[in-house]
Short mmCIF file of C-alpha atoms and ligand atoms in Angstrom, two decimals:
data_model
loop_
_atom_site.label_atom_id
_atom_site.label_comp_id
_atom_site.label_asym_id
_atom_site.label_seq_id
_atom_site.Cartn_x
_atom_site.Cartn_y
_atom_site.Cartn_z
CA MET X 297 117.74 34.42 110.68
CA LYS X 298 115.46 32.70 112.20
CA LYS X 299 112.38 34.09 113.29
CA ALA X 300 111.60 34.15 117.29
CA ASN X 301 109.35 32.76 118.76
CA LEU X 302 106.34 32.93 121.74
CA GLN X 303 108.42 31.67 124.06
CA GLN X 304 111.68 33.33 123.05
CA ILE X 305 110.29 36.49 123.45
CA THR X 306 108.41 35.97 126.50
CA ASN X 307 111.73 34.82 128.01
CA ALA X 308 114.03 37.72 126.46
CA ILE X 309 111.33 40.00 127.83
CA SER X 310 111.36 38.80 131.33
CA ASN X 311 115.10 40.20 131.14
CA PHE X 312 114.80 43.29 131.12
CA LYS X 313 114.26 46.28 133.89
CA ILE X 314 110.79 47.97 132.79
CA VAL X 315 108.19 49.16 134.31
CA GLY X 316 104.96 46.76 134.52
CA GLU X 317 104.21 43.44 133.73
CA ALA X 318 104.17 42.81 129.78
CA LYS X 319 100.61 42.23 128.81
CA SER X 320 101.45 41.89 125.06
CA ALA X 321 104.81 42.00 122.50
CA THR X 322 103.68 42.74 118.58
CA PRO X 323 105.60 42.84 115.22
CA TYR X 324 106.28 46.42 114.82
CA GLY X 325 107.08 49.22 111.76
CA ASN X 326 108.68 47.97 108.19
CA GLY X 327 112.90 47.09 109.20
CA HIS X 328 114.59 44.72 106.49
CA ILE X 329 116.89 43.62 109.18
CA ASN X 330 116.19 43.19 112.50
CA SER X 331 112.92 41.33 113.67
CA THR X 332 111.23 44.56 115.97
CA PHE X 333 108.00 44.36 118.71
CA LEU X 334 105.87 46.79 120.16
CA VAL X 335 106.07 45.70 124.12
CA ASN X 336 102.90 47.12 125.85
CA CYS X 337 103.19 46.92 129.31
CA VAL X 338 100.68 48.00 132.14
CA ASP X 339 102.38 48.82 135.96
CA GLU X 340 99.92 48.31 139.17
CA ASN X 341 98.41 51.72 138.91
CA GLY X 342 97.00 51.01 135.49
CA GLU X 343 99.61 53.65 134.02
CA LYS X 344 100.68 51.82 130.72
CA HIS X 345 104.25 51.65 129.26
CA ASN X 346 105.64 51.05 125.80
CA TYR X 347 108.94 49.76 124.40
CA ILE X 348 110.84 47.82 121.26
CA LEU X 349 112.16 44.84 121.65
CA GLN X 350 114.48 43.76 119.32
CA ALA X 351 116.38 40.72 117.94
CA VAL X 352 119.55 41.64 116.31
CA ASN X 353 120.24 40.04 112.97
CA THR X 354 123.83 39.04 113.41
CA ASP X 355 123.93 37.28 109.76
CA VAL X 356 124.15 40.87 109.02
CA PHE X 357 126.33 42.32 112.63
CA LYS X 358 128.99 39.63 113.01
CA ALA X 359 130.01 41.39 116.19
CA PRO X 360 126.67 42.71 117.53
CA THR X 361 128.51 43.22 121.27
CA GLN X 362 130.48 46.13 119.89
CA VAL X 363 127.31 47.26 117.86
CA MET X 364 125.69 47.66 121.30
CA GLU X 365 128.70 49.45 122.65
CA ASN X 366 128.60 52.10 119.72
CA ILE X 367 125.16 52.61 120.86
CA VAL X 368 125.57 53.02 124.10
CA LYS X 369 128.45 55.56 123.80
CA VAL X 370 126.51 57.58 120.92
CA THR X 371 123.09 57.80 123.01
CA ASP X 372 125.00 58.42 126.95
CA PHE X 373 126.81 61.48 124.49
CA LEU X 374 123.43 62.67 123.06
CA LYS X 375 121.52 62.55 126.36
CA GLU X 376 123.61 65.38 127.60
CA LYS X 377 123.09 67.83 124.12
CA VAL X 378 119.23 67.51 124.02
CA ALA X 379 116.22 69.15 125.64
CA THR X 380 114.17 66.15 126.35
CA SER X 381 113.84 62.37 126.31
CA ARG X 382 111.69 61.59 123.55
CA GLU X 383 114.82 63.80 121.37
CA VAL X 384 117.40 60.63 122.35
CA LEU X 385 117.20 56.00 122.29
CA ASN X 386 117.16 55.31 125.55
CA VAL X 387 119.05 51.58 125.60
CA ILE X 388 116.94 49.63 128.49
CA ARG X 389 119.11 47.70 130.81
CA THR X 390 119.19 43.80 131.70
CA TYR X 391 118.59 42.94 135.25
CA SER X 392 122.48 42.10 135.78
CA ASP X 393 122.62 45.38 134.31
CA GLY X 394 123.74 44.44 130.42
CA ILE X 395 122.82 46.41 127.38
CA TYR X 396 121.98 43.28 125.94
CA TYR X 397 120.48 39.60 126.47
CA GLN X 398 121.44 37.19 124.82
CA ASP X 399 119.44 33.68 124.95
CA SER X 400 120.16 29.98 124.72
CA ASP X 401 119.39 30.06 121.53
CA GLY X 402 121.94 32.55 120.47
CA LEU X 403 119.07 35.08 119.98
CA PHE X 404 120.72 38.69 120.53
CA TRP X 405 118.35 41.19 122.00
CA ARG X 406 117.60 44.68 123.26
CA MET X 407 115.21 47.04 124.24
CA TYR X 408 114.44 50.56 124.00
CA ASP X 409 112.09 53.00 125.60
CA PHE X 410 108.95 53.55 122.52
CA VAL X 411 109.18 57.03 121.32
CA GLU X 412 105.69 57.90 122.10
CA ASP X 413 103.48 60.17 119.67
CA SER X 414 105.91 60.11 116.74
CA ILE X 415 105.99 58.08 113.51
CA CYS X 416 107.84 57.09 110.87
CA LEU X 417 107.53 57.21 106.65
CA ASP X 418 108.70 54.63 104.56
CA ARG X 419 109.12 57.20 101.84
CA PRO X 420 108.44 61.05 102.55
CA ASP X 421 105.74 62.41 100.25
CA ASP X 422 105.75 65.62 101.57
CA ILE X 423 108.25 67.83 100.91
CA ASN X 424 108.23 69.37 104.24
CA ASP X 425 108.93 65.85 105.98
CA PHE X 426 111.75 65.71 103.89
CA TYR X 427 113.27 68.49 105.27
CA GLN X 428 112.21 67.70 108.79
CA CYS X 429 114.15 64.11 107.97
CA ALA X 430 117.32 66.28 106.83
CA VAL X 431 117.42 68.65 110.03
CA ALA X 432 117.14 65.17 112.23
CA PHE X 433 120.45 64.40 110.39
CA GLY X 434 121.93 67.36 110.56
CA ASN X 435 121.37 67.96 114.02
CA PHE X 436 122.37 64.95 114.56
CA GLN X 437 126.32 65.60 113.04
CA ARG X 438 126.02 68.93 115.14
CA CYS X 439 125.39 67.18 118.43
CA LEU X 440 128.10 64.82 117.65
CA SER X 441 130.40 67.09 116.20
CA GLU X 442 132.95 66.81 119.47
CA PHE X 443 132.44 62.99 119.93
CA PRO X 444 135.48 60.98 119.32
CA ALA X 445 134.63 59.45 116.31
CA ASP X 446 137.80 57.28 116.54
CA THR X 447 136.78 55.48 119.57
CA LEU X 448 133.47 53.71 117.70
CA TYR X 449 133.99 50.01 116.59
CA GLU X 450 133.62 50.04 112.60
CA THR X 451 131.09 47.14 113.00
CA ILE X 452 131.06 46.59 109.26
CA PRO X 453 134.35 47.26 107.98
CA ASP X 454 134.60 49.07 104.60
CA PHE X 455 131.12 50.11 104.71
CA HIS X 456 132.02 53.47 102.88
CA ASN X 457 135.24 52.38 101.24
CA THR X 458 134.33 52.74 97.53
CA PRO X 459 137.76 52.53 95.90
CA LYS X 460 137.48 48.96 97.92
CA ARG X 461 134.15 48.20 97.09
CA PHE X 462 135.12 48.76 93.21
CA ASN X 463 137.97 46.44 93.18
CA ASP X 464 135.66 43.97 94.67
CA PHE X 465 133.35 44.86 91.76
CA LEU X 466 136.25 44.12 89.22
CA LYS X 467 136.62 40.55 90.95
CA ALA X 468 132.96 39.73 90.14
CA VAL X 469 132.96 40.55 86.53
CA GLU X 470 136.60 38.76 86.45
CA GLU X 471 135.07 36.04 88.06
CA ASP X 472 131.61 35.89 86.47
CA LYS X 473 130.20 32.80 88.68
CA CYS X 474 126.78 33.19 86.75
CA GLN X 475 127.94 34.10 83.38
CA ARG X 476 125.79 37.16 83.41
CA ALA X 477 128.75 39.89 82.33
CA ALA X 478 128.13 39.40 78.57
CA SER X 479 124.68 40.80 79.15
CA VAL X 480 125.83 43.77 81.20
CA LYS X 481 128.71 45.15 79.21
CA ASP X 482 127.02 48.88 79.31
CA GLU X 483 126.66 48.68 82.99
CA ILE X 484 130.13 47.74 83.82
CA GLU X 485 131.68 50.13 81.36
CA PHE X 486 129.92 53.28 82.90
CA ILE X 487 130.72 52.52 86.33
CA LYS X 488 135.10 51.40 85.07
CA SER X 489 134.68 54.74 83.47
CA ARG X 490 134.38 56.38 86.58
CA LYS X 491 137.07 55.31 88.08
CA GLU X 492 138.88 58.21 88.89
CA PHE X 493 136.22 59.65 91.15
CA TYR X 494 136.12 56.88 93.62
CA SER X 495 138.58 58.31 95.39
CA VAL X 496 137.56 61.51 95.87
CA LEU X 497 136.22 61.50 99.51
CA ILE X 498 139.43 59.90 101.09
CA ASP X 499 141.32 62.11 99.07
CA ALA X 500 139.65 64.82 100.69
CA ASN X 501 140.34 63.51 104.29
CA LYS X 502 144.05 63.07 103.60
CA LYS X 503 143.65 66.70 102.66
CA GLY X 504 142.31 67.88 105.68
CA GLU X 505 138.99 68.94 103.52
CA LEU X 506 136.60 66.24 104.89
CA PRO X 507 137.02 65.12 108.74
CA LEU X 508 136.48 62.05 110.47
CA ARG X 509 132.83 62.08 111.95
CA VAL X 510 130.34 59.95 113.21
CA SER X 511 128.44 58.61 110.68
CA HIS X 512 124.62 57.33 110.33
CA ASN X 513 125.41 54.86 107.65
CA ASP X 514 121.38 54.43 106.83
CA THR X 515 119.68 57.79 106.16
CA LYS X 516 116.63 56.57 104.90
CA SER X 517 113.17 58.51 106.33
CA ASN X 518 112.31 55.35 108.33
CA ASN X 519 115.21 55.92 110.52
CA VAL X 520 113.44 59.25 111.93
CA MET X 521 110.91 59.67 114.05
CA LEU X 522 108.98 63.00 113.56
CA ASP X 523 106.58 64.35 116.53
CA ALA X 524 102.90 62.88 115.42
CA LYS X 525 101.38 66.12 115.94
CA THR X 526 103.90 68.74 114.48
CA HIS X 527 105.88 66.79 112.31
CA ASN X 528 109.09 67.88 113.68
CA ALA X 529 112.27 66.07 113.66
CA LEU X 530 112.31 64.40 116.81
CA CYS X 531 114.72 61.68 116.88
CA VAL X 532 117.09 59.62 115.04
CA ILE X 533 116.59 55.77 115.55
CA ASP X 534 118.45 52.50 113.99
CA LEU X 535 121.56 53.20 115.44
CA ASP X 536 123.32 49.98 114.75
CA THR X 537 125.90 50.72 111.84
CA ILE X 538 127.18 54.33 113.14
CA MET X 539 130.95 53.95 112.72
CA PRO X 540 133.82 56.45 112.25
CA GLY X 541 133.12 58.06 108.28
CA PHE X 542 131.88 61.07 106.63
CA SER X 543 129.02 63.72 106.58
CA VAL X 544 128.65 63.50 102.82
CA THR X 545 127.99 59.74 102.82
CA ASP X 546 125.05 60.64 105.31
CA PHE X 547 123.52 63.37 103.23
CA GLY X 548 124.65 61.24 99.89
CA ASP X 549 122.97 58.14 101.45
CA SER X 550 119.39 59.98 101.88
CA ILE X 551 119.85 61.77 98.65
CA ARG X 552 120.22 58.74 96.59
CA PHE X 553 117.04 57.47 98.69
CA GLY X 554 114.95 60.04 99.08
CA ALA X 555 115.36 62.16 96.45
CA SER X 556 115.03 60.37 93.24
CA THR X 557 111.48 59.96 91.50
CA ALA X 558 110.89 56.62 91.12
CA ALA X 559 111.42 53.79 93.48
CA GLU X 560 115.15 51.85 93.57
CA ASP X 561 113.85 48.83 91.99
CA GLU X 562 111.72 50.53 89.04
CA LYS X 563 112.05 48.78 85.49
CA ASP X 564 110.90 52.01 83.72
CA LEU X 565 114.29 54.47 83.82
CA SER X 566 112.52 57.47 81.78
CA LYS X 567 110.78 57.69 85.16
CA VAL X 568 113.71 57.47 87.41
CA SER X 569 115.76 60.98 87.91
CA MET X 570 117.21 63.30 91.08
CA ASP X 571 114.67 65.49 91.81
CA ILE X 572 116.44 68.69 92.23
CA GLU X 573 113.91 70.53 94.66
CA MET X 574 114.13 67.61 96.66
CA PHE X 575 117.88 68.10 96.60
CA ARG X 576 117.53 71.87 97.32
CA ILE X 577 115.19 71.42 100.31
CA TYR X 578 117.33 68.51 101.77
CA THR X 579 120.61 70.75 101.57
CA LYS X 580 118.50 73.14 103.30
CA GLY X 581 117.69 70.79 106.18
CA PHE X 582 120.60 69.34 106.60
CA LEU X 583 122.69 72.60 107.00
CA ASP X 584 119.90 73.83 109.22
CA GLY X 585 120.18 70.92 111.58
CA SER X 586 124.12 70.84 111.68
CA ALA X 587 124.06 74.90 112.19
CA GLY X 588 126.89 75.47 111.18
CA GLN X 589 129.16 72.61 112.21
CA LEU X 590 129.98 71.90 108.71
CA LEU X 591 133.31 72.90 107.34
CA ASP X 592 132.92 75.30 103.63
CA SER X 593 134.96 72.22 102.19
CA GLU X 594 132.76 69.76 103.44
CA ILE X 595 129.61 71.65 102.25
CA MET X 596 131.14 71.57 98.67
CA LEU X 597 131.57 67.80 98.99
CA LEU X 598 127.68 67.56 99.58
CA PRO X 599 127.42 66.57 95.57
CA GLU X 600 130.02 64.00 95.84
CA GLY X 601 128.90 62.22 98.81
CA ALA X 602 125.00 62.03 96.60
CA LYS X 603 127.36 60.81 93.77
CA MET X 604 129.43 58.87 95.55
CA MET X 605 126.34 57.10 97.45
CA THR X 606 124.54 56.17 94.65
CA ILE X 607 127.47 54.91 92.32
CA GLU X 608 128.85 52.89 95.18
CA CYS X 609 125.11 51.69 95.51
CA GLY X 610 125.08 50.72 91.81
CA MET X 611 128.30 48.54 91.72
CA ARG X 612 127.59 46.84 94.75
CA PHE X 613 124.07 45.86 93.22
CA LEU X 614 125.85 44.37 90.24
CA ALA X 615 128.67 43.01 91.77
CA ASP X 616 125.75 40.80 93.71
CA TYR X 617 124.19 40.47 89.91
CA LEU X 618 127.12 38.89 88.60
CA ALA X 619 128.04 36.40 91.76
CA GLY X 620 124.64 35.19 91.84
CA ASP X 621 122.62 37.49 94.43
CA THR X 622 123.94 36.33 97.79
CA TYR X 623 124.01 39.17 99.81
CA PHE X 624 120.78 41.62 98.95
CA LYS X 625 117.29 39.90 99.26
CA THR X 626 116.01 39.90 95.89
CA ALA X 627 112.04 38.84 94.53
CA TYR X 628 113.41 37.67 91.31
CA PRO X 629 116.38 36.98 89.00
CA GLU X 630 116.83 40.30 87.68
CA HIS X 631 116.22 42.70 90.67
CA ASN X 632 119.84 43.51 91.57
CA LEU X 633 120.25 44.60 87.67
CA ASP X 634 117.35 46.61 87.96
CA ARG X 635 118.34 48.40 91.05
CA CYS X 636 121.70 48.73 89.73
CA ARG X 637 120.30 50.52 86.65
CA THR X 638 117.82 52.73 88.06
CA GLN X 639 121.02 54.12 90.84
CA LEU X 640 123.19 54.24 86.92
CA LYS X 641 120.51 56.85 85.45
CA LEU X 642 120.43 58.29 88.69
CA VAL X 643 124.19 58.93 88.56
CA ALA X 644 123.85 60.66 84.63
CA ASP X 645 120.88 62.49 85.95
CA MET X 646 123.32 64.07 88.81
CA GLU X 647 126.17 64.44 86.42
CA ALA X 648 123.48 66.04 84.26
CA LYS X 649 122.23 68.88 86.95
CA TRP X 650 126.36 68.96 88.63
CA ASP X 651 126.44 72.59 87.89
CA GLU X 652 123.27 73.35 89.94
CA MET X 653 123.86 70.72 92.48
CA LYS X 654 127.03 72.79 92.85
CA ALA X 655 125.64 76.18 92.93
CA ILE X 656 122.84 75.51 95.72
CA VAL X 657 125.87 74.17 98.35
CA LYS X 658 127.67 76.77 97.34
CA GLY X 659 125.27 79.12 99.04
CA TYR X 660 125.62 78.02 102.41
CA CYS X 661 129.42 78.27 102.63
CA LYS X 662 130.46 80.77 104.93
CA GLY X 663 133.73 81.90 103.28
P1 LIG I 277 115.71 48.24 110.99
O1 LIG I 277 117.48 47.85 111.06
O2 LIG I 277 115.05 46.26 110.33
O3 LIG I 277 114.89 48.74 110.17
P2 LIG I 277 115.03 49.63 113.47
O4 LIG I 277 115.58 50.22 114.23
O5 LIG I 277 115.35 50.75 112.20
O6 LIG I 277 114.94 48.15 112.38
O7 LIG I 277 113.36 49.73 113.68
C1 LIG I 277 112.25 48.92 112.49
C2 LIG I 277 111.04 50.20 112.79
O8 LIG I 277 110.12 49.72 113.83
C3 LIG I 277 111.38 51.81 112.78
O9 LIG I 277 111.35 51.91 111.39
C4 LIG I 277 110.07 52.44 113.94
O10 LIG I 277 109.25 52.32 113.22
C5 LIG I 277 110.17 51.10 114.47
N1 LIG I 277 110.75 51.99 116.13
C6 LIG I 277 112.36 51.41 116.25
N2 LIG I 277 112.43 51.69 117.23
C7 LIG I 277 111.62 52.60 117.63
C8 LIG I 277 111.44 53.65 119.10
N3 LIG I 277 112.54 53.50 120.01
N4 LIG I 277 109.97 53.76 119.36
C9 LIG I 277 109.19 53.74 117.88
N5 LIG I 277 109.50 53.31 117.03
C10 LIG I 277 110.45 52.36 116.82
C1 LIG I 278 120.76 47.90 102.56
O1 LIG I 278 118.82 46.83 104.32
P1 LIG I 278 118.71 48.32 104.26
O2 LIG I 278 117.66 48.75 103.06
O3 LIG I 278 118.24 49.05 105.23
C2 LIG I 278 122.27 48.44 102.50
C3 LIG I 278 122.43 49.46 102.22
C4 LIG I 278 122.00 49.66 101.01
C5 LIG I 278 120.36 49.70 101.34
C6 LIG I 278 119.89 49.85 99.73
C7 LIG I 278 123.61 46.73 105.99
O4 LIG I 278 119.94 48.54 103.67
O5 LIG I 278 123.67 49.89 102.46
O6 LIG I 278 122.13 50.86 100.68
O7 LIG I 278 120.76 47.77 101.70
N1 LIG I 278 122.77 47.78 104.08
C8 LIG I 278 123.44 46.82 104.03
O8 LIG I 278 118.68 49.12 99.38
O9 LIG I 278 124.35 46.72 104.01
MG1 LIG I 279 115.38 51.07 110.02
#
């Protein structure tokens, strides 16, 4: 997506009903998808008002109006559930009462109130901050437990349909566009040999053990705002990928990313493992936050959620490597392969710690 220029930014701001006059708009945060700006405004009494302006990445989100409709539906519902306005994203309307503004260059803009006195962490080093991120996502599940998930658009179809991801992976192996398959036989075998596992969550859903809920689908720590003073969970942001889905995949993606002892693209695999204490603390936070809303059968599938998200990500990275690195941004030719290897190492480590993971979640079952 092309970078927005100053004129486009200024024009976009002028379309939204903000309080005061915009004094500056500066690039903000470390998001990888959208272009984000902090807009500082001052009203006639000298009071400051801050906003987040974003140009939505329409290469990734092909139906941005549906993304915005999902966000408004969910945030309107959440507003009835929370105690203060800082606990939910607030979409700013345009002068024609729209929920977004599309400019004549095709850029798709939206604005939110800035969540004041908050922080967000790219990687929580502190175990208590990790716990608070889990509380935020668990709380998100609790507040949305009565929301009709099937009324949301599936803005990226089959996003966590792992059997479909596996078929796409097999196709990439078959096509072998870059003649790389021969050099990654072990990784291909690792993924193929776990074939039976990929339908576990979908089967549990069919059996009534895993209900369809609202899932966030990007549950990294930099999508949670914590209170700057107390570091308590405040607000879940980055709602672009909210879709009908499973609670356990939201839990699982946080474990995949946050409970790993190394970066997603670490080359030295001896550094990569799943920290069982991080798993323990995240489980506690997620279940404290969801406050009894998850079924026992759902709680028992949290480890499967973690393993599913990790192996799914591994096969997505490897499929992209085989197809010539067209989806994920890469910094060097083997980048997707390195990422795939860390994910497979994490899966192997989860399998080694499986009984312990199951025992931890069992401790939270009511029955
Ligand atoms: P991306 O999809 O690119 O990750 P995000 O919506 O997560 O975009 O926004 C990027 C960053 O901007 C966040 O990680 C956070 O630091 C900041 N941010 C986004 N929305 C708000 C908000 N309403 N208040 C304060 N900071 C925000
Ligand atoms: C992508 O861009 P980022 O890092 O927020 C991807 C996720 C993957 C993640 C792996 C829309 O997210 O599904 O888990 O990379 N998002 C999309 O790092 O495909
Ligand atoms: Mg984000």
